mmCIF file with all atom_site columns, C-alpha atoms in Angstrom:
data_model
loop_
_atom_site.group_PDB
_atom_site.id
_atom_site.type_symbol
_atom_site.label_atom_id
_atom_site.label_alt_id
_atom_site.label_comp_id
_atom_site.label_asym_id
_atom_site.label_entity_id
_atom_site.label_seq_id
_atom_site.pdbx_PDB_ins_code
_atom_site.Cartn_x
_atom_site.Cartn_y
_atom_site.Cartn_z
_atom_site.occupancy
_atom_site.B_iso_or_equiv
_atom_site.pdbx_formal_charge
_atom_site.auth_seq_id
_atom_site.auth_comp_id
_atom_site.auth_asym_id
_atom_site.auth_atom_id
_atom_site.pdbx_PDB_model_num
ATOM 1   C CA . MET R 1 1   ? 0.000   0.000  0.000   1.00 0.00 ? 401 MET R CA 1
ATOM 2   C CA . ASN R 1 2   ? 1.290   3.419  -0.932  1.00 0.00 ? 402 ASN R CA 1
ATOM 3   C CA . SER R 1 3   ? 1.764   5.502  2.214   1.00 0.00 ? 403 SER R CA 1
ATOM 4   C CA . LYS R 1 4   ? 1.800   8.739  0.205   1.00 0.00 ? 404 LYS R CA 1
ATOM 5   C CA . ARG R 1 5   ? -1.851  8.438  -0.783  1.00 0.00 ? 405 ARG R CA 1
ATOM 6   C CA . PRO R 1 6   ? -3.950  11.496 -0.119  1.00 0.00 ? 406 PRO R CA 1
ATOM 7   C CA . VAL R 1 7   ? -6.252  10.981 2.844   1.00 0.00 ? 407 VAL R CA 1
ATOM 8   C CA . ASN R 1 8   ? -9.424  13.020 3.101   1.00 0.00 ? 408 ASN R CA 1
ATOM 9   C CA . LEU R 1 9   ? -10.840 12.897 6.611   1.00 0.00 ? 409 LEU R CA 1
ATOM 10  C CA . ASP R 1 10  ? -13.199 15.854 6.163   1.00 0.00 ? 410 ASP R CA 1
ATOM 11  C CA . LEU R 1 11  ? -16.489 14.158 5.257   1.00 0.00 ? 411 LEU R CA 1
ATOM 12  C CA . SER R 1 12  ? -18.165 17.490 4.519   1.00 0.00 ? 412 SER R CA 1
ATOM 13  C CA . THR R 1 13  ? -16.027 17.851 1.380   1.00 0.00 ? 413 THR R CA 1
ATOM 14  C CA . ILE R 1 14  ? -17.176 14.536 -0.097  1.00 0.00 ? 414 ILE R CA 1
ATOM 15  C CA . HIS R 1 15  ? -20.021 14.980 -2.575  1.00 0.00 ? 415 HIS R CA 1
ATOM 16  C CA . PHE R 1 16  ? -21.941 11.780 -3.217  1.00 0.00 ? 416 PHE R CA 1
ATOM 17  C CA . PRO R 1 17  ? -23.706 11.323 -6.566  1.00 0.00 ? 417 PRO R CA 1
ATOM 18  C CA . LEU R 1 18  ? -27.502 11.143 -6.547  1.00 0.00 ? 418 LEU R CA 1
ATOM 19  C CA . PRO R 1 19  ? -27.652 7.331  -6.963  1.00 0.00 ? 419 PRO R CA 1
ATOM 20  C CA . ALA R 1 20  ? -25.437 6.918  -3.898  1.00 0.00 ? 420 ALA R CA 1
ATOM 21  C CA . LEU R 1 21  ? -27.640 9.243  -1.851  1.00 0.00 ? 421 LEU R CA 1
ATOM 22  C CA . THR R 1 22  ? -30.791 7.334  -2.801  1.00 0.00 ? 422 THR R CA 1
ATOM 23  C CA . SER R 1 23  ? -29.090 4.045  -1.940  1.00 0.00 ? 423 SER R CA 1
ATOM 24  C CA . ILE R 1 24  ? -27.987 5.363  1.456   1.00 0.00 ? 424 ILE R CA 1
ATOM 25  C CA . THR R 1 25  ? -31.459 6.771  2.109   1.00 0.00 ? 425 THR R CA 1
ATOM 26  C CA . HIS R 1 26  ? -32.923 3.379  1.191   1.00 0.00 ? 426 HIS R CA 1
ATOM 27  C CA . ARG R 1 27  ? -30.871 1.822  3.983   1.00 0.00 ? 427 ARG R CA 1
ATOM 28  C CA . VAL R 1 28  ? -31.797 4.580  6.437   1.00 0.00 ? 428 VAL R CA 1
ATOM 29  C CA . THR R 1 29  ? -35.514 4.136  5.727   1.00 0.00 ? 429 THR R CA 1
ATOM 30  C CA . GLY R 1 30  ? -35.085 0.409  6.318   1.00 0.00 ? 430 GLY R CA 1
ATOM 31  C CA . VAL R 1 31  ? -33.744 1.147  9.790   1.00 0.00 ? 431 VAL R CA 1
ATOM 32  C CA . ILE R 1 32  ? -36.563 3.637  10.411  1.00 0.00 ? 432 ILE R CA 1
ATOM 33  C CA . LEU R 1 33  ? -39.123 1.007  9.414   1.00 0.00 ? 433 LEU R CA 1
ATOM 34  C CA . PHE R 1 34  ? -37.485 -1.563 11.681  1.00 0.00 ? 434 PHE R CA 1
ATOM 35  C CA . VAL R 1 35  ? -37.623 0.813  14.650  1.00 0.00 ? 435 VAL R CA 1
ATOM 36  C CA . GLY R 1 36  ? -41.140 1.862  13.648  1.00 0.00 ? 436 GLY R CA 1
ATOM 37  C CA . LEU R 1 37  ? -42.302 -1.701 14.104  1.00 0.00 ? 437 LEU R CA 1
ATOM 38  C CA . ILE R 1 38  ? -42.422 -0.911 17.828  1.00 0.00 ? 438 ILE R CA 1
ATOM 39  C CA . PHE R 1 39  ? -45.183 1.641  17.204  1.00 0.00 ? 439 PHE R CA 1
ATOM 40  C CA . GLY R 1 40  ? -46.928 -0.613 14.685  1.00 0.00 ? 440 GLY R CA 1
ATOM 41  C CA . PHE R 1 41  ? -46.933 -3.669 16.932  1.00 0.00 ? 441 PHE R CA 1
ATOM 42  C CA . TRP R 1 42  ? -48.089 -1.596 19.903  1.00 0.00 ? 442 TRP R CA 1
ATOM 43  C CA . ALA R 1 43  ? -50.979 -0.181 17.880  1.00 0.00 ? 443 ALA R CA 1
ATOM 44  C CA . LEU R 1 44  ? -51.880 -3.625 16.544  1.00 0.00 ? 444 LEU R CA 1
ATOM 45  C CA . ASP R 1 45  ? -51.759 -5.204 19.999  1.00 0.00 ? 445 ASP R CA 1
ATOM 46  C CA . ALA R 1 46  ? -53.788 -2.415 21.572  1.00 0.00 ? 446 ALA R CA 1
ATOM 47  C CA . SER R 1 47  ? -56.379 -2.386 18.807  1.00 0.00 ? 447 SER R CA 1
ATOM 48  C CA . LEU R 1 48  ? -56.872 -6.157 18.901  1.00 0.00 ? 448 LEU R CA 1
ATOM 49  C CA . SER R 1 49  ? -56.942 -6.460 22.700  1.00 0.00 ? 449 SER R CA 1
ATOM 50  C CA . SER R 1 50  ? -60.409 -4.995 23.224  1.00 0.00 ? 450 SER R CA 1
ATOM 51  C CA . PRO R 1 51  ? -62.945 -2.625 21.717  1.00 0.00 ? 451 PRO R CA 1
ATOM 52  C CA . ALA R 1 52  ? -61.720 0.061  24.124  1.00 0.00 ? 452 ALA R CA 1
ATOM 53  C CA . GLY R 1 53  ? -58.152 -0.470 22.911  1.00 0.00 ? 453 GLY R CA 1
ATOM 54  C CA . PHE R 1 54  ? -59.289 -0.160 19.326  1.00 0.00 ? 454 PHE R CA 1
ATOM 55  C CA . ASP R 1 55  ? -61.072 3.088  20.147  1.00 0.00 ? 455 ASP R CA 1
ATOM 56  C CA . ALA R 1 56  ? -57.964 4.398  21.926  1.00 0.00 ? 456 ALA R CA 1
ATOM 57  C CA . VAL R 1 57  ? -55.746 3.704  18.900  1.00 0.00 ? 457 VAL R CA 1
ATOM 58  C CA . ARG R 1 58  ? -58.328 5.159  16.526  1.00 0.00 ? 458 ARG R CA 1
ATOM 59  C CA . ASP R 1 59  ? -58.702 8.288  18.649  1.00 0.00 ? 459 ASP R CA 1
ATOM 60  C CA . ALA R 1 60  ? -54.914 8.660  18.935  1.00 0.00 ? 460 ALA R CA 1
ATOM 61  C CA . LEU R 1 61  ? -54.503 8.442  15.180  1.00 0.00 ? 461 LEU R CA 1
ATOM 62  C CA . ALA R 1 62  ? -57.411 10.811 14.619  1.00 0.00 ? 462 ALA R CA 1
ATOM 63  C CA . HIS R 1 63  ? -56.665 13.519 17.205  1.00 0.00 ? 463 HIS R CA 1
ATOM 64  C CA . ASN R 1 64  ? -53.104 13.206 18.517  1.00 0.00 ? 464 ASN R CA 1
ATOM 65  C CA . PHE R 1 65  ? -50.577 15.299 16.574  1.00 0.00 ? 465 PHE R CA 1
ATOM 66  C CA . PHE R 1 66  ? -47.628 13.101 17.607  1.00 0.00 ? 466 PHE R CA 1
ATOM 67  C CA . ALA R 1 67  ? -49.402 9.887  16.576  1.00 0.00 ? 467 ALA R CA 1
ATOM 68  C CA . LYS R 1 68  ? -50.245 11.391 13.194  1.00 0.00 ? 468 LYS R CA 1
ATOM 69  C CA . LEU R 1 69  ? -46.663 12.555 12.769  1.00 0.00 ? 469 LEU R CA 1
ATOM 70  C CA . VAL R 1 70  ? -45.313 9.079  13.569  1.00 0.00 ? 470 VAL R CA 1
ATOM 71  C CA . ALA R 1 71  ? -47.816 7.441  11.213  1.00 0.00 ? 471 ALA R CA 1
ATOM 72  C CA . TRP R 1 72  ? -46.952 9.869  8.419   1.00 0.00 ? 472 TRP R CA 1
ATOM 73  C CA . GLY R 1 73  ? -43.226 9.392  9.050   1.00 0.00 ? 473 GLY R CA 1
ATOM 74  C CA . LEU R 1 74  ? -43.553 5.616  8.856   1.00 0.00 ? 474 LEU R CA 1
ATOM 75  C CA . LEU R 1 75  ? -45.672 5.808  5.719   1.00 0.00 ? 475 LEU R CA 1
ATOM 76  C CA . SER R 1 76  ? -43.125 8.191  4.186   1.00 0.00 ? 476 SER R CA 1
ATOM 77  C CA . ALA R 1 77  ? -40.264 5.841  5.029   1.00 0.00 ? 477 ALA R CA 1
ATOM 78  C CA . LEU R 1 78  ? -42.257 2.927  3.621   1.00 0.00 ? 478 LEU R CA 1
ATOM 79  C CA . ALA R 1 79  ? -43.000 4.822  0.408   1.00 0.00 ? 479 ALA R CA 1
ATOM 80  C CA . PHE R 1 80  ? -39.375 5.746  -0.220  1.00 0.00 ? 480 PHE R CA 1
ATOM 81  C CA . HIS R 1 81  ? -38.129 2.300  0.785   1.00 0.00 ? 481 HIS R CA 1
ATOM 82  C CA . PHE R 1 82  ? -40.607 0.636  -1.563  1.00 0.00 ? 482 PHE R CA 1
ATOM 83  C CA . VAL R 1 83  ? -39.773 2.841  -4.553  1.00 0.00 ? 483 VAL R CA 1
ATOM 84  C CA . ALA R 1 84  ? -36.011 2.557  -3.956  1.00 0.00 ? 484 ALA R CA 1
ATOM 85  C CA . GLY R 1 85  ? -36.380 -1.201 -3.527  1.00 0.00 ? 485 GLY R CA 1
ATOM 86  C CA . CYS R 1 86  ? -38.105 -1.381 -6.921  1.00 0.00 ? 486 CYS R CA 1
ATOM 87  C CA . LYS R 1 87  ? -35.192 0.613  -8.344  1.00 0.00 ? 487 LYS R CA 1
ATOM 88  C CA . HIS R 1 88  ? -32.748 -1.910 -6.885  1.00 0.00 ? 488 HIS R CA 1
ATOM 89  C CA . PHE R 1 89  ? -34.738 -4.804 -8.361  1.00 0.00 ? 489 PHE R CA 1
ATOM 90  C CA . ILE R 1 90  ? -34.572 -3.134 -11.768 1.00 0.00 ? 490 ILE R CA 1
ATOM 91  C CA . MET R 1 91  ? -30.818 -2.701 -11.356 1.00 0.00 ? 491 MET R CA 1
ATOM 92  C CA . ASP R 1 92  ? -30.510 -6.380 -10.394 1.00 0.00 ? 492 ASP R CA 1
ATOM 93  C CA . ALA R 1 93  ? -32.103 -7.203 -13.751 1.00 0.00 ? 493 ALA R CA 1
ATOM 94  C CA . ASN R 1 94  ? -29.242 -5.287 -15.458 1.00 0.00 ? 494 ASN R CA 1
ATOM 95  C CA . ILE R 1 95  ? -31.544 -2.536 -16.682 1.00 0.00 ? 495 ILE R CA 1
ATOM 96  C CA . GLY R 1 96  ? -30.043 0.933  -16.673 1.00 0.00 ? 496 GLY R CA 1
ATOM 97  C CA . VAL R 1 97  ? -26.802 0.093  -14.906 1.00 0.00 ? 497 VAL R CA 1
ATOM 98  C CA . SER R 1 98  ? -24.887 2.818  -16.723 1.00 0.00 ? 498 SER R CA 1
ATOM 99  C CA . LEU R 1 99  ? -24.113 6.087  -14.979 1.00 0.00 ? 499 LEU R CA 1
ATOM 100 C CA . GLU R 1 100 ? -26.774 7.955  -16.950 1.00 0.00 ? 500 GLU R CA 1
ATOM 101 C CA . GLY R 1 101 ? -29.334 5.233  -16.249 1.00 0.00 ? 501 GLY R CA 1
ATOM 102 C CA . ALA R 1 102 ? -28.510 5.238  -12.554 1.00 0.00 ? 502 ALA R CA 1
ATOM 103 C CA . VAL R 1 103 ? -28.949 9.005  -12.309 1.00 0.00 ? 503 VAL R CA 1
ATOM 104 C CA . LYS R 1 104 ? -32.244 8.839  -14.217 1.00 0.00 ? 504 LYS R CA 1
ATOM 105 C CA . LYS R 1 105 ? -33.558 6.057  -11.979 1.00 0.00 ? 505 LYS R CA 1
ATOM 106 C CA . ALA R 1 106 ? -32.502 7.995  -8.879  1.00 0.00 ? 506 ALA R CA 1
ATOM 107 C CA . GLN R 1 107 ? -34.397 11.048 -10.131 1.00 0.00 ? 507 GLN R CA 1
ATOM 108 C CA . ILE R 1 108 ? -37.472 8.931  -10.827 1.00 0.00 ? 508 ILE R CA 1
ATOM 109 C CA . THR R 1 109 ? -37.163 7.387  -7.367  1.00 0.00 ? 509 THR R CA 1
ATOM 110 C CA . ILE R 1 110 ? -37.137 10.799 -5.711  1.00 0.00 ? 510 ILE R CA 1
ATOM 111 C CA . VAL R 1 111 ? -40.052 12.153 -7.737  1.00 0.00 ? 511 VAL R CA 1
ATOM 112 C CA . ALA R 1 112 ? -42.190 9.043  -7.183  1.00 0.00 ? 512 ALA R CA 1
ATOM 113 C CA . SER R 1 113 ? -41.358 9.037  -3.479  1.00 0.00 ? 513 SER R CA 1
ATOM 114 C CA . VAL R 1 114 ? -42.255 12.701 -3.056  1.00 0.00 ? 514 VAL R CA 1
ATOM 115 C CA . VAL R 1 115 ? -45.606 12.098 -4.751  1.00 0.00 ? 515 VAL R CA 1
ATOM 116 C CA . LEU R 1 116 ? -46.320 9.104  -2.491  1.00 0.00 ? 516 LEU R CA 1
ATOM 117 C CA . ILE R 1 117 ? -45.204 11.012 0.625   1.00 0.00 ? 517 ILE R CA 1
ATOM 118 C CA . ILE R 1 118 ? -47.524 13.910 -0.226  1.00 0.00 ? 518 ILE R CA 1
ATOM 119 C CA . LEU R 1 119 ? -50.389 11.482 -0.805  1.00 0.00 ? 519 LEU R CA 1
ATOM 120 C CA . ALA R 1 120 ? -49.650 9.795  2.529   1.00 0.00 ? 520 ALA R CA 1
ATOM 121 C CA . GLY R 1 121 ? -49.649 13.203 4.220   1.00 0.00 ? 521 GLY R CA 1
ATOM 122 C CA . VAL R 1 122 ? -53.018 14.064 2.703   1.00 0.00 ? 522 VAL R CA 1
ATOM 123 C CA . TRP R 1 123 ? -54.385 10.695 3.832   1.00 0.00 ? 523 TRP R CA 1
ATOM 124 C CA . VAL R 1 124 ? -53.060 10.951 7.406   1.00 0.00 ? 524 VAL R CA 1
ATOM 125 C CA . TRP R 1 125 ? -53.827 14.624 8.028   1.00 0.00 ? 525 TRP R CA 1
#
């Protein structure tokens, strides 16, 4: 290994291309969804435990700002993760694996995700 290699330790100077950012965000949304399972399983358990529990979850999702925010956040993470996952499946099929194709697919991923996130926000709020 060459010891005279330049070493860049300042991460703020590294500029990732758009396909890399969408891939990293895909992983981040996967973690968010995994952690969000706590809220989802709690809501499922509470809603299936009794009619009063169901009413409590329904009222929380209908009137509690924090519950709506969590639900919208999880739906947003799910929307982006789903669209980016479809992009990865397309890449696995060797479609658009060039640099231009990767950038185009990343742009489509962002646009489709924003549309789905806005629709989820309209549905939740």
